[in-house]
mmCIF file of C-alpha atoms in Angstrom:
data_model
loop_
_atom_site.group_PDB
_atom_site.id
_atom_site.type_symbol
_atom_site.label_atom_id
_atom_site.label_comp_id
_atom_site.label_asym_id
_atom_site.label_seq_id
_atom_site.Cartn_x
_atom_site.Cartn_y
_atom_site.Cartn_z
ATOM 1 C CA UNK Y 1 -73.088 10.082 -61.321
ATOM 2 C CA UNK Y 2 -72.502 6.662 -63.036
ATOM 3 C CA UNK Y 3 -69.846 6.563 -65.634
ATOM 4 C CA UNK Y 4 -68.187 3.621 -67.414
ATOM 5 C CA UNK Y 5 -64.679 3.201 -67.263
ATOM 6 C CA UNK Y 6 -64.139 3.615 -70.599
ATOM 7 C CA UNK Y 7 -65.407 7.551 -70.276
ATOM 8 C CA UNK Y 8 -63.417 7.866 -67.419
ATOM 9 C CA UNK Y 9 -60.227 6.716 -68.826
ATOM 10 C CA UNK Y 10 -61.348 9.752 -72.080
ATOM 11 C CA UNK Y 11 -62.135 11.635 -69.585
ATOM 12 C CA UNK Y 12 -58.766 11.173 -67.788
ATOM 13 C CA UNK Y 13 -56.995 11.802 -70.874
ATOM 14 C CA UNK Y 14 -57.895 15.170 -71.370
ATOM 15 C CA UNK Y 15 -56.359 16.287 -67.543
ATOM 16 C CA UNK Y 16 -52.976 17.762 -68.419
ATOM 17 C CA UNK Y 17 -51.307 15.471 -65.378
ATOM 18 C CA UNK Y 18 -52.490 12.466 -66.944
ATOM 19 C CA UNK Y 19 -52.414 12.948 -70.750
ATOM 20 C CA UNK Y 20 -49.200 10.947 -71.423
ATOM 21 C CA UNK Y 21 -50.254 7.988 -69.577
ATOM 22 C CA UNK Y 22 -49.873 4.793 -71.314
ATOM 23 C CA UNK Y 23 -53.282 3.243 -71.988
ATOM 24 C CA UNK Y 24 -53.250 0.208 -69.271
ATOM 25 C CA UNK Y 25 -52.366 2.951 -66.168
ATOM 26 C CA UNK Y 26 -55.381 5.165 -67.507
ATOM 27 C CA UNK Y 27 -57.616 2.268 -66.932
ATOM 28 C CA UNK Y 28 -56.312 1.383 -63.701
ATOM 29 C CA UNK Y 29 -56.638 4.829 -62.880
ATOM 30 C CA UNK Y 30 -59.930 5.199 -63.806
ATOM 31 C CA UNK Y 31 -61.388 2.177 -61.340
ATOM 32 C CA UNK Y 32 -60.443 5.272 -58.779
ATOM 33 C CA UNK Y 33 -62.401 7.591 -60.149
ATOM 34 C CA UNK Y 34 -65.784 8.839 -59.683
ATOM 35 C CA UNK Y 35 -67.665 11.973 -61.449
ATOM 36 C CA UNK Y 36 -69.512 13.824 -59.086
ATOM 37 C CA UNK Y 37 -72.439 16.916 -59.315
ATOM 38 C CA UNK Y 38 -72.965 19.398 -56.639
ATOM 39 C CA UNK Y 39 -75.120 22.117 -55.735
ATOM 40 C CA UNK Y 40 -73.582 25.753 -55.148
ATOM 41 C CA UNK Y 41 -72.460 26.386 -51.253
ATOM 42 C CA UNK Y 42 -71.450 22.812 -50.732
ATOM 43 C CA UNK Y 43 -68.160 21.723 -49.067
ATOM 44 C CA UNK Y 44 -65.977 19.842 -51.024
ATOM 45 C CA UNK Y 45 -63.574 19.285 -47.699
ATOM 46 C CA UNK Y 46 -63.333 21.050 -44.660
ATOM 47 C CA UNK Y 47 -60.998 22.763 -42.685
ATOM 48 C CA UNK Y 48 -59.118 20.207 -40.281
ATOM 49 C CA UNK Y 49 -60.230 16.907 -42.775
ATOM 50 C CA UNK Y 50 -58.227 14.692 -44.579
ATOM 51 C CA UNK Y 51 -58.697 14.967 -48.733
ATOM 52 C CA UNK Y 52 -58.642 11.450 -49.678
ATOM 53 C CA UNK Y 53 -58.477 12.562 -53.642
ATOM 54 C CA UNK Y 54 -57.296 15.037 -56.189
ATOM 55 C CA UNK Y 55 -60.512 16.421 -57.848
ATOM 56 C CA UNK Y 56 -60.251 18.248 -61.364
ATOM 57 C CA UNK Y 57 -63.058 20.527 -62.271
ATOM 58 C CA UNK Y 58 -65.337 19.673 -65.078
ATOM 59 C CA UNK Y 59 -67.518 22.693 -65.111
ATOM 60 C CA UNK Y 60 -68.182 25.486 -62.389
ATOM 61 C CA UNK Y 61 -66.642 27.592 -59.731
ATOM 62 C CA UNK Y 62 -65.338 26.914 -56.169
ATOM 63 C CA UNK Y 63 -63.309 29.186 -53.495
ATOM 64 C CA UNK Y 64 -60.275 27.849 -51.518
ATOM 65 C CA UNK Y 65 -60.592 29.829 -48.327
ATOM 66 C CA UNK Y 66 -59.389 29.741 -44.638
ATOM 67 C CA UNK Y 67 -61.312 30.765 -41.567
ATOM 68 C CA UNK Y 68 -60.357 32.281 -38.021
ATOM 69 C CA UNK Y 69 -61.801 31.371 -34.751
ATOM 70 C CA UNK Y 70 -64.170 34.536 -34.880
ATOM 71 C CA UNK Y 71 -65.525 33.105 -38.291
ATOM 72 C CA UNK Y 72 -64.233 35.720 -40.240
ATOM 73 C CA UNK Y 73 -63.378 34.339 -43.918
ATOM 74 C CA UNK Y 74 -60.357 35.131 -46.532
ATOM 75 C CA UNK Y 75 -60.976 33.376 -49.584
ATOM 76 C CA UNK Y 76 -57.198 32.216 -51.174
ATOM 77 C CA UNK Y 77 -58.368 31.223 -54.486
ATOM 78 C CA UNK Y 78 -60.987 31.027 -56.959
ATOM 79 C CA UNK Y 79 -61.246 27.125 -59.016
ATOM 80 C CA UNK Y 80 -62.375 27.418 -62.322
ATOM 81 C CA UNK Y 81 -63.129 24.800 -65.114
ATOM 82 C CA UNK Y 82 -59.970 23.084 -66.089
ATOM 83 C CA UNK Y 83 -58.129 23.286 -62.806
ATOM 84 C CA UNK Y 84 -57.143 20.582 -60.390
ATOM 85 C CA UNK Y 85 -56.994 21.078 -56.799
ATOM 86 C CA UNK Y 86 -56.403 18.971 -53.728
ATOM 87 C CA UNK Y 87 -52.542 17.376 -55.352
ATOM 88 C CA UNK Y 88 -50.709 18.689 -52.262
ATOM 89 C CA UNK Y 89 -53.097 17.548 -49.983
ATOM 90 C CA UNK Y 90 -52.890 14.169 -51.346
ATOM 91 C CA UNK Y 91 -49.427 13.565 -50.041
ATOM 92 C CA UNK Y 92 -49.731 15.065 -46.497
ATOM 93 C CA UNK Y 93 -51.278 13.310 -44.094
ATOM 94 C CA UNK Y 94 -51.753 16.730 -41.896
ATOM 95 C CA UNK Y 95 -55.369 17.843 -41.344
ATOM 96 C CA UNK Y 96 -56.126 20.905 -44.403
ATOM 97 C CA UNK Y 97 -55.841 24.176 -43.119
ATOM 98 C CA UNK Y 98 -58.113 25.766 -45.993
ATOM 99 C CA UNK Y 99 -61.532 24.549 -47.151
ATOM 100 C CA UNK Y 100 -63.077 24.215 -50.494
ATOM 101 C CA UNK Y 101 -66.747 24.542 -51.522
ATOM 102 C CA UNK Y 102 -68.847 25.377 -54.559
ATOM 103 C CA UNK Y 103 -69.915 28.679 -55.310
ATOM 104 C CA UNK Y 104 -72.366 27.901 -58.680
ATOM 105 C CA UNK Y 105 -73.110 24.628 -59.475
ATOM 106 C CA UNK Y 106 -69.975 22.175 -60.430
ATOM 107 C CA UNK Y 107 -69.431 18.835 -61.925
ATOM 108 C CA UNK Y 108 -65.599 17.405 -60.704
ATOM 109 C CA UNK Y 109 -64.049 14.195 -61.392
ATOM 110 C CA UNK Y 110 -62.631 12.935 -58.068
ATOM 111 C CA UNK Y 111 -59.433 10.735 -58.416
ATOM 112 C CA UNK Y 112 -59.133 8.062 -55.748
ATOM 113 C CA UNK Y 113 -55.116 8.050 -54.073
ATOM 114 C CA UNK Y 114 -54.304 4.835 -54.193
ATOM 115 C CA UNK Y 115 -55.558 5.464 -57.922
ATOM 116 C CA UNK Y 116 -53.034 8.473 -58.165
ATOM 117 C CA UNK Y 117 -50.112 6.423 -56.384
ATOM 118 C CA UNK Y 118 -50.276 3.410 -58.990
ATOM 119 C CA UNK Y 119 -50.205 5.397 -61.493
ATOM 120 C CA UNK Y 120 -47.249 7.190 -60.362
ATOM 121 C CA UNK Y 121 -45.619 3.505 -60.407
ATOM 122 C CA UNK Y 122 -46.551 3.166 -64.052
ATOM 123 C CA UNK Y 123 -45.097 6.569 -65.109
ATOM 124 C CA UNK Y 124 -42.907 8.444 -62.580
ATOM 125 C CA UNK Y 125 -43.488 11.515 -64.947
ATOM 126 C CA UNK Y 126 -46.428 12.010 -63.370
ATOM 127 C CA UNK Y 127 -44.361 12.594 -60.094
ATOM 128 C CA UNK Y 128 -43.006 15.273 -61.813
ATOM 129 C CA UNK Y 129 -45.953 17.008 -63.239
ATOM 130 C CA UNK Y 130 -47.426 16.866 -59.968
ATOM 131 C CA UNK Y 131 -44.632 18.538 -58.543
ATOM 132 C CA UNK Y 132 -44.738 21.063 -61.300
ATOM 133 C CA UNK Y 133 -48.469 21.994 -60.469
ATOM 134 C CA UNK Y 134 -47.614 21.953 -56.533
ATOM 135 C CA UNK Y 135 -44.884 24.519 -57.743
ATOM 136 C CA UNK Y 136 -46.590 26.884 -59.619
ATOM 137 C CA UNK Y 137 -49.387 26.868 -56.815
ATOM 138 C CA UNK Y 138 -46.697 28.178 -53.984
ATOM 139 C CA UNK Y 139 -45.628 30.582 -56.802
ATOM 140 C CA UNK Y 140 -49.338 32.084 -57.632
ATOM 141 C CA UNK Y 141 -49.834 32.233 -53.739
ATOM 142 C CA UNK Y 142 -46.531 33.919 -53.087
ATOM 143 C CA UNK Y 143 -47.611 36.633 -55.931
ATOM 144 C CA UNK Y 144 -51.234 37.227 -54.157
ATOM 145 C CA UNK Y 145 -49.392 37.872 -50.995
ATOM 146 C CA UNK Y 146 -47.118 40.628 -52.683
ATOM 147 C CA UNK Y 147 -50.800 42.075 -54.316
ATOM 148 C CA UNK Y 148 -51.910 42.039 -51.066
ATOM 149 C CA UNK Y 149 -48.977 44.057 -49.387
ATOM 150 C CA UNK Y 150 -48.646 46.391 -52.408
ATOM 151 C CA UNK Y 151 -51.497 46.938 -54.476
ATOM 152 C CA UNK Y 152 -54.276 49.398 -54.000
ATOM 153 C CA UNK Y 153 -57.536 48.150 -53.929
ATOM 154 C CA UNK Y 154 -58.578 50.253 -57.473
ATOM 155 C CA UNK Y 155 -54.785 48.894 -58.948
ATOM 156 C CA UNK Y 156 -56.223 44.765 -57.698
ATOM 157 C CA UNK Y 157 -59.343 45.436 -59.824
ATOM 158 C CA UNK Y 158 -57.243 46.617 -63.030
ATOM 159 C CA UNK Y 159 -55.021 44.370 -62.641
ATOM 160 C CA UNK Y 160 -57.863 41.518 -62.692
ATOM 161 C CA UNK Y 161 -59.075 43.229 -65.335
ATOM 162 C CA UNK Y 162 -56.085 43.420 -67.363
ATOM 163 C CA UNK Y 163 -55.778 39.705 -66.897
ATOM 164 C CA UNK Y 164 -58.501 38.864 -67.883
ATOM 165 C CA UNK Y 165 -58.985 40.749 -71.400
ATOM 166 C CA UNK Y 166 -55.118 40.068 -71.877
ATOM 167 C CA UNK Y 167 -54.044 40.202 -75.603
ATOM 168 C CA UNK Y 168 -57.230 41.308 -76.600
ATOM 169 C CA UNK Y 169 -56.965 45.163 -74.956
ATOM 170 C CA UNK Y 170 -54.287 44.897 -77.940
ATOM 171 C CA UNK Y 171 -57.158 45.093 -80.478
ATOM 172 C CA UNK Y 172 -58.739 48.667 -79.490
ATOM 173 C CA UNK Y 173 -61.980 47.241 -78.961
ATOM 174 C CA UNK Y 174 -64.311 47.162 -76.301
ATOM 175 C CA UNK Y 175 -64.600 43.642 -74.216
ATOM 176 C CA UNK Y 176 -67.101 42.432 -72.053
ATOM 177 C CA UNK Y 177 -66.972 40.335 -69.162
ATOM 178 C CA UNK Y 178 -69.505 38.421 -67.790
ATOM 179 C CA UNK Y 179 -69.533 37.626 -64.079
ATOM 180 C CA UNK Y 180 -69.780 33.850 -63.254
ATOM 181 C CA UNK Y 181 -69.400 33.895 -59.668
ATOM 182 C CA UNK Y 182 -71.095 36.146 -57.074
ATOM 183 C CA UNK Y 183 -69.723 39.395 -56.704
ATOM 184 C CA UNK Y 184 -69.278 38.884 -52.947
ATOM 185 C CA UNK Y 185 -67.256 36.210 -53.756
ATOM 186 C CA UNK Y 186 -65.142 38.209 -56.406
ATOM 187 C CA UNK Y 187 -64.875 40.500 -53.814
ATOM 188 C CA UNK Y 188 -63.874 38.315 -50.694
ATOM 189 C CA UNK Y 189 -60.946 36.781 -53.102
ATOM 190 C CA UNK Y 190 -59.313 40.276 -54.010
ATOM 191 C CA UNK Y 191 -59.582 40.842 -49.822
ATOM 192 C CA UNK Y 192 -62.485 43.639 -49.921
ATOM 193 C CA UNK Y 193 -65.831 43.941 -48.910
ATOM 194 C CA UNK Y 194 -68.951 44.058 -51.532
ATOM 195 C CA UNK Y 195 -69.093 47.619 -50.543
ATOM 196 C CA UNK Y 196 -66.130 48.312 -51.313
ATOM 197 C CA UNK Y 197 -65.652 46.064 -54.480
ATOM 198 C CA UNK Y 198 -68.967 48.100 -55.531
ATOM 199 C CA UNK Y 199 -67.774 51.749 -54.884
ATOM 200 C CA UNK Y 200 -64.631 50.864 -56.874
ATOM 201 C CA UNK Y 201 -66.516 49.734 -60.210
ATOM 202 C CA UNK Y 202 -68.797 53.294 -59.348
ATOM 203 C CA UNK Y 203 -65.386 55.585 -59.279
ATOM 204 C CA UNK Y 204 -63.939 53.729 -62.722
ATOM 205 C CA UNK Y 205 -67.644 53.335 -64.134
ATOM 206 C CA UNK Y 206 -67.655 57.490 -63.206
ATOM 207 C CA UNK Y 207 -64.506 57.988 -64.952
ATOM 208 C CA UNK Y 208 -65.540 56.619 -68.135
ATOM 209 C CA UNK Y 209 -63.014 53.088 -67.757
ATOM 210 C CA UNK Y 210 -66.023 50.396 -67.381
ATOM 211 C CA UNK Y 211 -70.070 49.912 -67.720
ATOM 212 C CA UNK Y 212 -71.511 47.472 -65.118
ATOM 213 C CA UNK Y 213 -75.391 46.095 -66.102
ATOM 214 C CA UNK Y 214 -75.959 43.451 -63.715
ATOM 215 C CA UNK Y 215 -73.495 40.583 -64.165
ATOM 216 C CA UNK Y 216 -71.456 41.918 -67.386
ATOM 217 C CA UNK Y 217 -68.746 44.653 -66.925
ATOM 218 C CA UNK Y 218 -67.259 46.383 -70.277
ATOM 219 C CA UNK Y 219 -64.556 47.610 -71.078
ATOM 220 C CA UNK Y 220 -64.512 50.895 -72.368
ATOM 221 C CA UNK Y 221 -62.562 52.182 -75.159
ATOM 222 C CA UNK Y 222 -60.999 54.832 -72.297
ATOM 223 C CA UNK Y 223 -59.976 52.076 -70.284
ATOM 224 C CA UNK Y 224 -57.889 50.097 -73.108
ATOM 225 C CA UNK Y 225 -56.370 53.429 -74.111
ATOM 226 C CA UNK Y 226 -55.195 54.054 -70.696
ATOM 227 C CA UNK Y 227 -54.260 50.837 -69.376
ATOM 228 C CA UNK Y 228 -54.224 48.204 -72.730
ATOM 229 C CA UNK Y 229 -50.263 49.010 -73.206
ATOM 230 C CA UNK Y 230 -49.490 48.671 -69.865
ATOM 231 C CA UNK Y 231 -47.880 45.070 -68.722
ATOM 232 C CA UNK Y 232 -49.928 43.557 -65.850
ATOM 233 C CA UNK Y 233 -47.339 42.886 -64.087
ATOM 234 C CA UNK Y 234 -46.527 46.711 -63.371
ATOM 235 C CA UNK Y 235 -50.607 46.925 -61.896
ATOM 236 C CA UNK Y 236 -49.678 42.966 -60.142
ATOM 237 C CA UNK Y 237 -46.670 44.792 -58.029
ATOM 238 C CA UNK Y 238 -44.118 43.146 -60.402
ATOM 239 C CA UNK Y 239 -40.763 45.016 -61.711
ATOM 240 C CA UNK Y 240 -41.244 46.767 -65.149
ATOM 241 C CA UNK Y 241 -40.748 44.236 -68.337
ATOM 242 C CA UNK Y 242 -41.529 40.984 -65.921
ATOM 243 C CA UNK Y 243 -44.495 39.250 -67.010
ATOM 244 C CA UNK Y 244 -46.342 37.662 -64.764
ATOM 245 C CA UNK Y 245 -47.720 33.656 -65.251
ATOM 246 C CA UNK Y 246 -51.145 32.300 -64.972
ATOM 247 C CA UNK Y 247 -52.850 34.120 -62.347
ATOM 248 C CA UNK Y 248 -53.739 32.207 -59.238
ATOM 249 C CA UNK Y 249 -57.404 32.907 -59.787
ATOM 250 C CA UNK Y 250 -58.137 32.347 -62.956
ATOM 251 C CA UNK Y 251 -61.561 32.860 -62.792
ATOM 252 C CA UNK Y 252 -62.923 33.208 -66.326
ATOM 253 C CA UNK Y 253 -63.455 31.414 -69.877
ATOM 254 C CA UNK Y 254 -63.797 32.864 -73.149
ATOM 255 C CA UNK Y 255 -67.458 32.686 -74.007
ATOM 256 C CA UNK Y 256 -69.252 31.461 -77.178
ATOM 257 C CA UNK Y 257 -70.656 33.912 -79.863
ATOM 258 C CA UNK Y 258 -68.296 36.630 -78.848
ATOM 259 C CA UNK Y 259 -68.957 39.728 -81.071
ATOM 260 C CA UNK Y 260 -66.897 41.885 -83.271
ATOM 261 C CA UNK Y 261 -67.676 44.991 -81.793
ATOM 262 C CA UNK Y 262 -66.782 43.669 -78.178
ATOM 263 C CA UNK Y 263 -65.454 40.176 -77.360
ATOM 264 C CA UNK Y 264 -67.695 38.232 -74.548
ATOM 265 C CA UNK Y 265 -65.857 36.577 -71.739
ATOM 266 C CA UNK Y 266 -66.599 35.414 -68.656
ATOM 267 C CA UNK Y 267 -64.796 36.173 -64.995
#
């Protein structure tokens, strides 16, 4: 997909890691960089490949996920518009362990290395922010791996649940989600099968807590009353009163038009 520098460098801008940039390093930077469209179910890298450029997502979904010898899949991570993957990878010139590829269609702005590395010369800030993100990457993955160990698989759903309506469970009302990514795939990141992600939205869809139609999943008024004034972090595995940060999957925006009597959003 063409794009003129100029775009790029606006484009640029509006990545947290390169906001502050002074205006000659966004150019530079932006001679690296490329916008790119995919289809769904294409790899972005591969396992045992060498990511030659941070990528920041535009629009669309992706799964981080590793793979054993037997071909049996655990997917780490969910990308979502907004997030920027590959940073680590950029700096480590060790084959990737995990692979990335698109789950709906996705448009990503790929930023070259040597683009990244000059512009770390221009404003060794950057360094830090990239640290920063590296940071709070180990920190998300460390917290999945305690949800793993702890959590049941009913608490994983309310949990992602919880997360996702945050602040607005405050408000009494219903809220609707709408699925944006394949339910196996929803279900392969909180480490179940579809079977089993589906017999768990049955037993709290029996119990009053959610409707399912298709791709949307409400909220019930039962379900805020029951779980709205409880922190996340208690249904994450975290000690009472600790709030937990971004979740490592944040797989949903807030959608457009969202009613009064139940605010649309999508997972």
């Amino acid at each position: 997909m063409h794009t003129s520098l100029d775009d790029l460098a606006l484009l640029l801008g509006e990545v947290a890691l390169f906001r502050d940039l002074p205006g000659n390093a966004m150019m530079d930077i932006a001679r690296s960089t490329e916008v790119i469209s995919l289809p769904k179910c294409r790899i972005v890298y591969a396992a045992g490949e060498h990511p030659r450029a941070l990528y920041h997502v535009m629009s669309g979904h992706l799964k981080v996920s590793v793979s054993s010898p037997d071909g049996d899949e655990k997917v780490i991570e969910i990308l979502s518009p907004r997030d920027v993957f590959g940073v680590a990878e950029l700096f480590d010139d060790a084959p990737c362990v995990s692979a990335v590829e698109t789950v709906t269609p996705v448009v990503l702005m790929a930023i070259g290395r040597e683009g990244v590395l000059r512009a770390i010369e221009h404003d060794p800030g950057l360094s830090r922010r990239m640290l920063g993100a590296m940071a709070r990457r180990q920190t998300s993955i460390e917290r999945e791996i305690a949800a793993e160990c702890f959590q049941s698989g009913t608490a994983k759903v309310v949990a992602t649940l919880l997360r996702l309506a945050g602040p607005d469970v405050a408000r009494g009302e219903s809220v609707v989600l709408e699925l944006a990514i394949p339910k196996h795939v929803l279900a392969a990141r909180l480490g179940f099968t579809p079977e089993t992600l589906s017999r768990i939205f049955r037993e709290l869809s029996d119990a009053g807590m959610i409707h399912v139609h298709g791709k949307q999943v409400t909220l019930t008024a039962a379900f805020v009353r029951c779980y709205g004034s409880v922190d996340a972090g208690l249904w994450a595995g975290w000690p009472a009163g600790r709030q937990p940060g971004r979740p490592a999957a944040q797989w949903f925006e807030r959608g457009e038009g969202a009613s009064r009597a139940g605010h649309a959003q999508r997972i």
